[in-house]
């Protein structure tokens, strides 16, 4: 069977087992990139059962040496290959899982980047586009993923009860996130005075976006520009705002169980990465020796 056909079957399989749309999109994108590499290497179409372990190792080396991909990006492709070959072996598309013996990418152990509340507001103030400024403040105050934020419908945001209903977030999990008082005022003002998207059921939408939500590239580009304008040395992304939300709660002594529920993590281990300490806390700790 051609690799292209196997990839199509893999996509349908992921849909059949209810993997989230974002997960399917990521696997599809990764496998398309892998397929194109292998076809270029073979100078033509590739049959899935003719691909060797050496081909996969060459691909991973290509990502590192020729494309200069970061370890996290290479690790993502590694796990995409693992998932694809587990499926291919299960469905008898290949005799054995040639990805099973590949070594995972060693990822650098480093603290997650996060912004203080002052830094978040500094970036937000540098944004001229009202709705993107609001989205940045919203992400910091809720910890939602940008995909979850963009997918929110009008009925998912209950301003009367001050609750956000995240429907089928990552891994198709539902959760509720309370709206704090400051954010509630901003969202209420947005709905009553600024929202101009009568054709759209998405919460964050404009007349220009039609029936859809605000595009991710538009949000991301505007956020990067604002961070540069604000003189930020840190990399500022939508996901960094999620980290910042969790880190702020940790510093406020909120319990890890509560933070995990708000973030929609499936286990506490995923949340524990946010229990880092900032330099001020470390300075305070060592200075106790002088007292």
PDB file of C-alpha atoms in Angstrom:
ATOM      1  CA  UNK A   1       0.000   0.000   0.000  1.00  0.00           C
ATOM      2  CA  UNK A   2       1.233   3.481  -0.840  1.00  0.00           C
ATOM      3  CA  UNK A   3       2.209   5.620   2.125  1.00  0.00           C
ATOM      4  CA  UNK A   4      -0.206   8.308   0.915  1.00  0.00           C
ATOM      5  CA  UNK A   5      -3.132   5.860   1.154  1.00  0.00           C
ATOM      6  CA  UNK A   6      -1.959   4.608   4.548  1.00  0.00           C
ATOM      7  CA  UNK A   7      -1.907   8.206   5.791  1.00  0.00           C
ATOM      8  CA  UNK A   8      -5.479   8.730   4.616  1.00  0.00           C
ATOM      9  CA  UNK A   9      -6.572   5.576   6.447  1.00  0.00           C
ATOM     10  CA  UNK A  10      -4.713   6.757   9.551  1.00  0.00           C
ATOM     11  CA  UNK A  11      -6.689  10.022   9.469  1.00  0.00           C
ATOM     12  CA  UNK A  12      -9.988   8.156   9.258  1.00  0.00           C
ATOM     13  CA  UNK A  13      -8.919   5.846  12.081  1.00  0.00           C
ATOM     14  CA  UNK A  14      -8.158   8.843  14.328  1.00  0.00           C
ATOM     15  CA  UNK A  15     -11.627  10.206  13.599  1.00  0.00           C
ATOM     16  CA  UNK A  16     -13.205   6.840  14.388  1.00  0.00           C
ATOM     17  CA  UNK A  17     -11.618   6.726  17.856  1.00  0.00           C
ATOM     18  CA  UNK A  18     -12.746  10.299  18.595  1.00  0.00           C
ATOM     19  CA  UNK A  19      -9.381  11.999  18.670  1.00  0.00           C
ATOM     20  CA  UNK A  20      -9.780  15.758  18.876  1.00  0.00           C
ATOM     21  CA  UNK A  21      -9.812  17.816  15.647  1.00  0.00           C
ATOM     22  CA  UNK A  22      -6.607  19.605  16.692  1.00  0.00           C
ATOM     23  CA  UNK A  23      -4.840  16.264  17.282  1.00  0.00           C
ATOM     24  CA  UNK A  24      -5.967  14.919  13.914  1.00  0.00           C
ATOM     25  CA  UNK A  25      -4.857  18.124  12.214  1.00  0.00           C
ATOM     26  CA  UNK A  26      -1.416  17.868  13.841  1.00  0.00           C
ATOM     27  CA  UNK A  27      -0.925  14.216  12.877  1.00  0.00           C
ATOM     28  CA  UNK A  28      -2.101  14.920   9.321  1.00  0.00           C
ATOM     29  CA  UNK A  29       0.290  17.843   8.965  1.00  0.00           C
ATOM     30  CA  UNK A  30       3.211  15.861  10.385  1.00  0.00           C
ATOM     31  CA  UNK A  31       2.581  12.775   8.239  1.00  0.00           C
ATOM     32  CA  UNK A  32       2.275  14.921   5.107  1.00  0.00           C
ATOM     33  CA  UNK A  33       5.681  16.429   5.852  1.00  0.00           C
ATOM     34  CA  UNK A  34       7.185  12.976   6.510  1.00  0.00           C
ATOM     35  CA  UNK A  35       5.641  11.533   3.343  1.00  0.00           C
ATOM     36  CA  UNK A  36       7.010  14.340   1.175  1.00  0.00           C
ATOM     37  CA  UNK A  37      10.488  13.822   2.627  1.00  0.00           C
ATOM     38  CA  UNK A  38      10.409  10.073   1.940  1.00  0.00           C
ATOM     39  CA  UNK A  39       9.024  10.535  -1.575  1.00  0.00           C
ATOM     40  CA  UNK A  40      11.726  13.050  -2.396  1.00  0.00           C
ATOM     41  CA  UNK A  41      14.348  10.704  -0.995  1.00  0.00           C
ATOM     42  CA  UNK A  42      12.989   7.818  -3.102  1.00  0.00           C
ATOM     43  CA  UNK A  43      12.387  10.065  -6.114  1.00  0.00           C
ATOM     44  CA  UNK A  44       8.810   8.833  -6.389  1.00  0.00           C
ATOM     45  CA  UNK A  45       5.830   7.320  -4.537  1.00  0.00           C
ATOM     46  CA  UNK A  46       6.695   5.242  -1.471  1.00  0.00           C
ATOM     47  CA  UNK A  47       5.084   1.989  -0.337  1.00  0.00           C
ATOM     48  CA  UNK A  48       4.592   1.864   3.403  1.00  0.00           C
ATOM     49  CA  UNK A  49       5.976  -1.656   3.801  1.00  0.00           C
ATOM     50  CA  UNK A  50       9.191  -0.682   1.983  1.00  0.00           C
ATOM     51  CA  UNK A  51      10.127   2.079   4.422  1.00  0.00           C
ATOM     52  CA  UNK A  52      13.014   1.032   6.663  1.00  0.00           C
ATOM     53  CA  UNK A  53      14.116   1.953  10.149  1.00  0.00           C
ATOM     54  CA  UNK A  54      17.101   3.657   8.521  1.00  0.00           C
ATOM     55  CA  UNK A  55      14.719   5.854   6.509  1.00  0.00           C
ATOM     56  CA  UNK A  56      13.083   7.027   9.730  1.00  0.00           C
ATOM     57  CA  UNK A  57      16.441   7.666  11.383  1.00  0.00           C
ATOM     58  CA  UNK A  58      17.540   9.622   8.295  1.00  0.00           C
ATOM     59  CA  UNK A  59      14.372  11.696   8.563  1.00  0.00           C
ATOM     60  CA  UNK A  60      15.013  12.532  12.222  1.00  0.00           C
ATOM     61  CA  UNK A  61      18.607  13.481  11.349  1.00  0.00           C
ATOM     62  CA  UNK A  62      17.306  15.630   8.493  1.00  0.00           C
ATOM     63  CA  UNK A  63      15.117  17.542  10.956  1.00  0.00           C
ATOM     64  CA  UNK A  64      18.119  18.192  13.177  1.00  0.00           C
ATOM     65  CA  UNK A  65      20.980  18.876  10.745  1.00  0.00           C
ATOM     66  CA  UNK A  66      19.311  20.295   7.645  1.00  0.00           C
ATOM     67  CA  UNK A  67      16.141  21.904   8.989  1.00  0.00           C
ATOM     68  CA  UNK A  68      17.603  22.877  12.375  1.00  0.00           C
ATOM     69  CA  UNK A  69      14.399  21.922  14.188  1.00  0.00           C
ATOM     70  CA  UNK A  70      14.376  22.401  17.949  1.00  0.00           C
ATOM     71  CA  UNK A  71      14.284  19.292  20.182  1.00  0.00           C
ATOM     72  CA  UNK A  72      10.605  19.833  21.042  1.00  0.00           C
ATOM     73  CA  UNK A  73       9.649  19.929  17.355  1.00  0.00           C
ATOM     74  CA  UNK A  74      11.692  16.818  16.569  1.00  0.00           C
ATOM     75  CA  UNK A  75      10.128  15.074  19.537  1.00  0.00           C
ATOM     76  CA  UNK A  76       6.671  15.789  18.138  1.00  0.00           C
ATOM     77  CA  UNK A  77       7.555  14.116  14.842  1.00  0.00           C
ATOM     78  CA  UNK A  78       9.015  11.175  16.757  1.00  0.00           C
ATOM     79  CA  UNK A  79       5.729  10.582  18.577  1.00  0.00           C
ATOM     80  CA  UNK A  80       3.756  11.049  15.365  1.00  0.00           C
ATOM     81  CA  UNK A  81       5.808   8.257  13.798  1.00  0.00           C
ATOM     82  CA  UNK A  82       5.280   6.088  16.884  1.00  0.00           C
ATOM     83  CA  UNK A  83       1.503   6.548  16.653  1.00  0.00           C
ATOM     84  CA  UNK A  84       1.382   5.942  12.907  1.00  0.00           C
ATOM     85  CA  UNK A  85       3.392   2.716  13.055  1.00  0.00           C
ATOM     86  CA  UNK A  86       1.427   1.347  16.005  1.00  0.00           C
ATOM     87  CA  UNK A  87      -1.664   1.818  13.858  1.00  0.00           C
ATOM     88  CA  UNK A  88       0.009   0.386  10.728  1.00  0.00           C
ATOM     89  CA  UNK A  89       1.114  -2.772  12.564  1.00  0.00           C
ATOM     90  CA  UNK A  90      -2.302  -3.222  14.177  1.00  0.00           C
ATOM     91  CA  UNK A  91      -3.986  -3.009  10.772  1.00  0.00           C
ATOM     92  CA  UNK A  92      -1.397  -5.313   9.099  1.00  0.00           C
ATOM     93  CA  UNK A  93      -0.159  -2.571   6.795  1.00  0.00           C
ATOM     94  CA  UNK A  94       3.382  -3.462   7.864  1.00  0.00           C
ATOM     95  CA  UNK A  95       4.895  -6.668   9.248  1.00  0.00           C
ATOM     96  CA  UNK A  96       6.472  -4.951  12.242  1.00  0.00           C
ATOM     97  CA  UNK A  97       6.516  -1.589  13.972  1.00  0.00           C
ATOM     98  CA  UNK A  98       9.860  -0.190  12.814  1.00  0.00           C
ATOM     99  CA  UNK A  99       9.419   2.941  14.949  1.00  0.00           C
ATOM    100  CA  UNK A 100       9.220   0.955  18.181  1.00  0.00           C
ATOM    101  CA  UNK A 101      12.976   0.719  18.621  1.00  0.00           C
ATOM    102  CA  UNK A 102      13.711   4.364  17.856  1.00  0.00           C
ATOM    103  CA  UNK A 103      15.092   6.345  20.772  1.00  0.00           C
ATOM    104  CA  UNK A 104      13.074   9.355  21.911  1.00  0.00           C
ATOM    105  CA  UNK A 105      14.524  12.847  21.610  1.00  0.00           C
ATOM    106  CA  UNK A 106      16.185  14.090  24.776  1.00  0.00           C
ATOM    107  CA  UNK A 107      14.513  17.343  25.695  1.00  0.00           C
ATOM    108  CA  UNK A 108      16.349  20.082  27.587  1.00  0.00           C
ATOM    109  CA  UNK A 109      15.111  20.492  31.146  1.00  0.00           C
ATOM    110  CA  UNK A 110      14.335  24.154  31.596  1.00  0.00           C
ATOM    111  CA  UNK A 111      11.837  26.256  33.456  1.00  0.00           C
ATOM    112  CA  UNK A 112       8.747  27.333  31.586  1.00  0.00           C
ATOM    113  CA  UNK A 113       8.702  30.950  30.494  1.00  0.00           C
ATOM    114  CA  UNK A 114       5.923  32.991  32.052  1.00  0.00           C
ATOM    115  CA  UNK A 115       4.943  36.626  32.418  1.00  0.00           C
ATOM    116  CA  UNK A 116       4.014  38.560  35.517  1.00  0.00           C
ATOM    117  CA  UNK A 117       0.666  40.329  35.624  1.00  0.00           C
ATOM    118  CA  UNK A 118       2.466  43.629  35.042  1.00  0.00           C
ATOM    119  CA  UNK A 119       4.200  42.222  31.955  1.00  0.00           C
ATOM    120  CA  UNK A 120       0.936  40.852  30.566  1.00  0.00           C
ATOM    121  CA  UNK A 121      -0.769  44.222  30.967  1.00  0.00           C
ATOM    122  CA  UNK A 122       2.223  45.979  29.420  1.00  0.00           C
ATOM    123  CA  UNK A 123       1.895  43.785  26.323  1.00  0.00           C
ATOM    124  CA  UNK A 124      -1.892  44.194  26.252  1.00  0.00           C
ATOM    125  CA  UNK A 125      -1.567  47.983  26.383  1.00  0.00           C
ATOM    126  CA  UNK A 126       0.703  47.844  23.318  1.00  0.00           C
ATOM    127  CA  UNK A 127      -2.058  46.181  21.262  1.00  0.00           C
ATOM    128  CA  UNK A 128      -4.144  48.580  19.193  1.00  0.00           C
ATOM    129  CA  UNK A 129      -6.757  46.043  18.042  1.00  0.00           C
ATOM    130  CA  UNK A 130      -9.488  45.951  20.691  1.00  0.00           C
ATOM    131  CA  UNK A 131     -10.608  42.336  20.332  1.00  0.00           C
ATOM    132  CA  UNK A 132      -7.071  40.919  20.377  1.00  0.00           C
ATOM    133  CA  UNK A 133      -6.232  43.018  23.440  1.00  0.00           C
ATOM    134  CA  UNK A 134      -9.308  41.471  25.079  1.00  0.00           C
ATOM    135  CA  UNK A 135      -8.290  37.939  24.023  1.00  0.00           C
ATOM    136  CA  UNK A 136      -4.828  38.407  25.563  1.00  0.00           C
ATOM    137  CA  UNK A 137      -6.368  39.531  28.882  1.00  0.00           C
ATOM    138  CA  UNK A 138      -8.908  36.692  28.623  1.00  0.00           C
ATOM    139  CA  UNK A 139      -6.209  34.020  28.129  1.00  0.00           C
ATOM    140  CA  UNK A 140      -4.227  35.282  31.103  1.00  0.00           C
ATOM    141  CA  UNK A 141      -7.292  35.333  33.364  1.00  0.00           C
ATOM    142  CA  UNK A 142      -8.698  31.925  32.380  1.00  0.00           C
ATOM    143  CA  UNK A 143      -5.765  29.723  31.368  1.00  0.00           C
ATOM    144  CA  UNK A 144      -7.644  28.518  28.281  1.00  0.00           C
ATOM    145  CA  UNK A 145      -5.699  27.221  25.307  1.00  0.00           C
ATOM    146  CA  UNK A 146      -5.929  29.514  22.300  1.00  0.00           C
ATOM    147  CA  UNK A 147      -7.830  26.809  20.386  1.00  0.00           C
ATOM    148  CA  UNK A 148     -10.364  26.582  23.238  1.00  0.00           C
ATOM    149  CA  UNK A 149     -10.695  30.356  23.305  1.00  0.00           C
ATOM    150  CA  UNK A 150     -11.297  30.567  19.554  1.00  0.00           C
ATOM    151  CA  UNK A 151     -13.821  27.697  19.671  1.00  0.00           C
ATOM    152  CA  UNK A 152     -15.981  29.328  22.368  1.00  0.00           C
ATOM    153  CA  UNK A 153     -19.572  29.931  21.300  1.00  0.00           C
ATOM    154  CA  UNK A 154     -21.845  32.641  22.668  1.00  0.00           C
ATOM    155  CA  UNK A 155     -23.747  30.089  24.748  1.00  0.00           C
ATOM    156  CA  UNK A 156     -20.497  28.784  26.273  1.00  0.00           C
ATOM    157  CA  UNK A 157     -19.902  32.042  28.156  1.00  0.00           C
ATOM    158  CA  UNK A 158     -22.470  32.513  30.905  1.00  0.00           C
ATOM    159  CA  UNK A 159     -21.934  36.071  32.073  1.00  0.00           C
ATOM    160  CA  UNK A 160     -24.851  35.896  34.501  1.00  0.00           C
ATOM    161  CA  UNK A 161     -23.342  32.943  36.384  1.00  0.00           C
ATOM    162  CA  UNK A 162     -19.747  34.050  35.646  1.00  0.00           C
ATOM    163  CA  UNK A 163     -18.820  30.678  34.147  1.00  0.00           C
ATOM    164  CA  UNK A 164     -17.086  29.575  30.943  1.00  0.00           C
ATOM    165  CA  UNK A 165     -17.999  26.150  29.606  1.00  0.00           C
ATOM    166  CA  UNK A 166     -15.092  24.612  27.679  1.00  0.00           C
ATOM    167  CA  UNK A 167     -16.707  21.997  25.442  1.00  0.00           C
ATOM    168  CA  UNK A 168     -14.471  19.230  24.130  1.00  0.00           C
ATOM    169  CA  UNK A 169     -11.137  20.819  24.946  1.00  0.00           C
ATOM    170  CA  UNK A 170      -7.925  18.846  24.577  1.00  0.00           C
ATOM    171  CA  UNK A 171      -8.583  15.070  24.598  1.00  0.00           C
ATOM    172  CA  UNK A 172     -12.288  15.924  24.181  1.00  0.00           C
ATOM    173  CA  UNK A 173     -12.634  16.829  27.857  1.00  0.00           C
ATOM    174  CA  UNK A 174     -15.268  19.296  29.060  1.00  0.00           C
ATOM    175  CA  UNK A 175     -14.612  21.614  31.993  1.00  0.00           C
ATOM    176  CA  UNK A 176     -15.907  24.787  33.611  1.00  0.00           C
ATOM    177  CA  UNK A 177     -13.783  27.849  34.366  1.00  0.00           C
ATOM    178  CA  UNK A 178     -15.096  30.654  36.589  1.00  0.00           C
ATOM    179  CA  UNK A 179     -14.828  34.267  35.386  1.00  0.00           C
ATOM    180  CA  UNK A 180     -13.197  36.636  37.862  1.00  0.00           C
ATOM    181  CA  UNK A 181     -14.750  40.029  38.559  1.00  0.00           C
ATOM    182  CA  UNK A 182     -12.286  42.124  36.533  1.00  0.00           C
ATOM    183  CA  UNK A 183     -12.613  39.930  33.450  1.00  0.00           C
ATOM    184  CA  UNK A 184     -16.389  39.811  33.861  1.00  0.00           C
ATOM    185  CA  UNK A 185     -16.593  43.606  33.514  1.00  0.00           C
ATOM    186  CA  UNK A 186     -14.533  43.504  30.320  1.00  0.00           C
ATOM    187  CA  UNK A 187     -16.537  40.676  28.760  1.00  0.00           C
ATOM    188  CA  UNK A 188     -19.854  42.287  29.620  1.00  0.00           C
ATOM    189  CA  UNK A 189     -18.698  45.573  28.061  1.00  0.00           C
ATOM    190  CA  UNK A 190     -17.532  43.666  24.973  1.00  0.00           C
ATOM    191  CA  UNK A 191     -20.911  41.961  24.470  1.00  0.00           C
ATOM    192  CA  UNK A 192     -22.957  45.093  25.168  1.00  0.00           C
ATOM    193  CA  UNK A 193     -20.886  47.698  23.368  1.00  0.00           C
ATOM    194  CA  UNK A 194     -18.249  46.274  21.048  1.00  0.00           C
ATOM    195  CA  UNK A 195     -19.153  42.915  19.519  1.00  0.00           C
ATOM    196  CA  UNK A 196     -20.144  43.477  15.873  1.00  0.00           C
ATOM    197  CA  UNK A 197     -20.499  39.953  14.462  1.00  0.00           C
ATOM    198  CA  UNK A 198     -24.246  39.341  13.976  1.00  0.00           C
ATOM    199  CA  UNK A 199     -23.656  36.373  11.634  1.00  0.00           C
ATOM    200  CA  UNK A 200     -21.291  34.498  13.931  1.00  0.00           C
ATOM    201  CA  UNK A 201     -22.063  32.229  16.878  1.00  0.00           C
ATOM    202  CA  UNK A 202     -18.440  32.419  18.053  1.00  0.00           C
ATOM    203  CA  UNK A 203     -17.888  34.496  21.164  1.00  0.00           C
ATOM    204  CA  UNK A 204     -14.738  36.190  19.861  1.00  0.00           C
ATOM    205  CA  UNK A 205     -15.691  37.301  16.398  1.00  0.00           C
ATOM    206  CA  UNK A 206     -15.937  40.429  14.274  1.00  0.00           C
ATOM    207  CA  UNK A 207     -17.803  41.489  11.178  1.00  0.00           C
ATOM    208  CA  UNK A 208     -14.575  40.973   9.226  1.00  0.00           C
ATOM    209  CA  UNK A 209     -14.281  37.340  10.366  1.00  0.00           C
ATOM    210  CA  UNK A 210     -17.785  36.605   9.057  1.00  0.00           C
ATOM    211  CA  UNK A 211     -19.351  33.521  10.604  1.00  0.00           C
ATOM    212  CA  UNK A 212     -16.003  32.288  11.940  1.00  0.00           C
ATOM    213  CA  UNK A 213     -13.793  33.210  14.873  1.00  0.00           C
ATOM    214  CA  UNK A 214     -10.678  35.386  14.946  1.00  0.00           C
ATOM    215  CA  UNK A 215      -7.855  33.653  13.068  1.00  0.00           C
ATOM    216  CA  UNK A 216      -4.950  32.262  15.088  1.00  0.00           C
ATOM    217  CA  UNK A 217      -2.223  33.717  12.797  1.00  0.00           C
ATOM    218  CA  UNK A 218      -3.766  37.176  13.215  1.00  0.00           C
ATOM    219  CA  UNK A 219      -3.774  36.841  17.011  1.00  0.00           C
ATOM    220  CA  UNK A 220      -0.264  35.391  17.130  1.00  0.00           C
ATOM    221  CA  UNK A 221       1.278  38.000  14.828  1.00  0.00           C
ATOM    222  CA  UNK A 222      -0.369  40.885  16.686  1.00  0.00           C
ATOM    223  CA  UNK A 223       0.790  39.505  20.033  1.00  0.00           C
ATOM    224  CA  UNK A 224       4.406  39.167  18.844  1.00  0.00           C
ATOM    225  CA  UNK A 225       4.373  42.702  17.465  1.00  0.00           C
ATOM    226  CA  UNK A 226       2.969  44.074  20.716  1.00  0.00           C
ATOM    227  CA  UNK A 227       5.581  42.217  22.791  1.00  0.00           C
ATOM    228  CA  UNK A 228       8.354  43.713  20.671  1.00  0.00           C
ATOM    229  CA  UNK A 229       6.769  47.156  20.927  1.00  0.00           C
ATOM    230  CA  UNK A 230       6.584  46.770  24.713  1.00  0.00           C
ATOM    231  CA  UNK A 231      10.293  45.901  24.807  1.00  0.00           C
ATOM    232  CA  UNK A 232       9.770  42.364  26.093  1.00  0.00           C
ATOM    233  CA  UNK A 233      12.891  40.186  26.062  1.00  0.00           C
ATOM    234  CA  UNK A 234      10.889  37.012  26.667  1.00  0.00           C
ATOM    235  CA  UNK A 235       9.189  35.100  23.888  1.00  0.00           C
ATOM    236  CA  UNK A 236       5.494  35.940  24.147  1.00  0.00           C
ATOM    237  CA  UNK A 237       2.934  33.530  22.688  1.00  0.00           C
ATOM    238  CA  UNK A 238      -0.664  32.611  23.416  1.00  0.00           C
ATOM    239  CA  UNK A 239       0.526  29.498  25.223  1.00  0.00           C
ATOM    240  CA  UNK A 240       2.874  31.566  27.394  1.00  0.00           C
ATOM    241  CA  UNK A 241      -0.244  33.350  28.668  1.00  0.00           C
ATOM    242  CA  UNK A 242      -1.597  29.966  29.789  1.00  0.00           C
ATOM    243  CA  UNK A 243       1.688  29.291  31.594  1.00  0.00           C
ATOM    244  CA  UNK A 244       1.461  32.735  33.163  1.00  0.00           C
ATOM    245  CA  UNK A 245      -2.064  32.063  34.450  1.00  0.00           C
ATOM    246  CA  UNK A 246      -0.930  28.838  36.131  1.00  0.00           C
ATOM    247  CA  UNK A 247       2.253  30.387  37.517  1.00  0.00           C
ATOM    248  CA  UNK A 248       0.332  33.314  38.989  1.00  0.00           C
ATOM    249  CA  UNK A 249      -2.024  30.928  40.777  1.00  0.00           C
ATOM    250  CA  UNK A 250       0.917  28.959  42.184  1.00  0.00           C
ATOM    251  CA  UNK A 251       2.450  32.177  43.527  1.00  0.00           C
ATOM    252  CA  UNK A 252      -0.910  33.045  45.103  1.00  0.00           C
ATOM    253  CA  UNK A 253      -0.738  29.679  46.951  1.00  0.00           C
ATOM    254  CA  UNK A 254      -3.667  28.148  45.047  1.00  0.00           C
ATOM    255  CA  UNK A 255      -3.640  24.345  45.407  1.00  0.00           C
ATOM    256  CA  UNK A 256      -2.261  22.227  42.581  1.00  0.00           C
ATOM    257  CA  UNK A 257      -5.492  20.209  42.398  1.00  0.00           C
ATOM    258  CA  UNK A 258      -7.531  23.344  41.733  1.00  0.00           C
ATOM    259  CA  UNK A 259      -5.018  24.584  39.151  1.00  0.00           C
ATOM    260  CA  UNK A 260      -5.103  21.204  37.413  1.00  0.00           C
ATOM    261  CA  UNK A 261      -8.898  21.351  37.136  1.00  0.00           C
ATOM    262  CA  UNK A 262      -8.822  24.885  35.764  1.00  0.00           C
ATOM    263  CA  UNK A 263      -6.226  23.939  33.136  1.00  0.00           C
ATOM    264  CA  UNK A 264      -8.022  20.748  32.163  1.00  0.00           C
ATOM    265  CA  UNK A 265      -5.031  18.502  32.856  1.00  0.00           C
ATOM    266  CA  UNK A 266      -5.650  14.772  33.018  1.00  0.00           C
ATOM    267  CA  UNK A 267      -3.165  14.282  35.887  1.00  0.00           C
ATOM    268  CA  UNK A 268      -1.315  16.324  38.494  1.00  0.00           C
ATOM    269  CA  UNK A 269       2.083  15.511  36.974  1.00  0.00           C
ATOM    270  CA  UNK A 270       1.219  17.714  34.005  1.00  0.00           C
ATOM    271  CA  UNK A 271       0.433  20.588  36.371  1.00  0.00           C
ATOM    272  CA  UNK A 272       3.477  20.160  38.600  1.00  0.00           C
ATOM    273  CA  UNK A 273       5.737  21.837  36.003  1.00  0.00           C
ATOM    274  CA  UNK A 274       4.192  25.146  37.060  1.00  0.00           C
ATOM    275  CA  UNK A 275       5.399  24.868  40.640  1.00  0.00           C
ATOM    276  CA  UNK A 276       8.621  26.688  39.761  1.00  0.00           C
ATOM    277  CA  UNK A 277       9.747  29.604  41.879  1.00  0.00           C
ATOM    278  CA  UNK A 278      10.754  33.026  40.652  1.00  0.00           C
ATOM    279  CA  UNK A 279      14.024  34.764  41.470  1.00  0.00           C
ATOM    280  CA  UNK A 280      12.371  36.995  44.087  1.00  0.00           C
ATOM    281  CA  UNK A 281      11.141  33.966  46.000  1.00  0.00           C
ATOM    282  CA  UNK A 282      14.606  32.389  45.798  1.00  0.00           C
ATOM    283  CA  UNK A 283      16.257  35.604  47.008  1.00  0.00           C
ATOM    284  CA  UNK A 284      13.848  35.756  49.930  1.00  0.00           C
ATOM    285  CA  UNK A 285      14.627  32.134  50.751  1.00  0.00           C
ATOM    286  CA  UNK A 286      18.417  32.559  50.921  1.00  0.00           C
ATOM    287  CA  UNK A 287      18.119  35.829  52.840  1.00  0.00           C
ATOM    288  CA  UNK A 288      16.416  34.008  55.693  1.00  0.00           C
ATOM    289  CA  UNK A 289      19.967  32.893  56.577  1.00  0.00           C
ATOM    290  CA  UNK A 290      20.771  36.485  57.530  1.00  0.00           C
ATOM    291  CA  UNK A 291      17.900  36.816  59.973  1.00  0.00           C
TER     292      UNK A 291
END
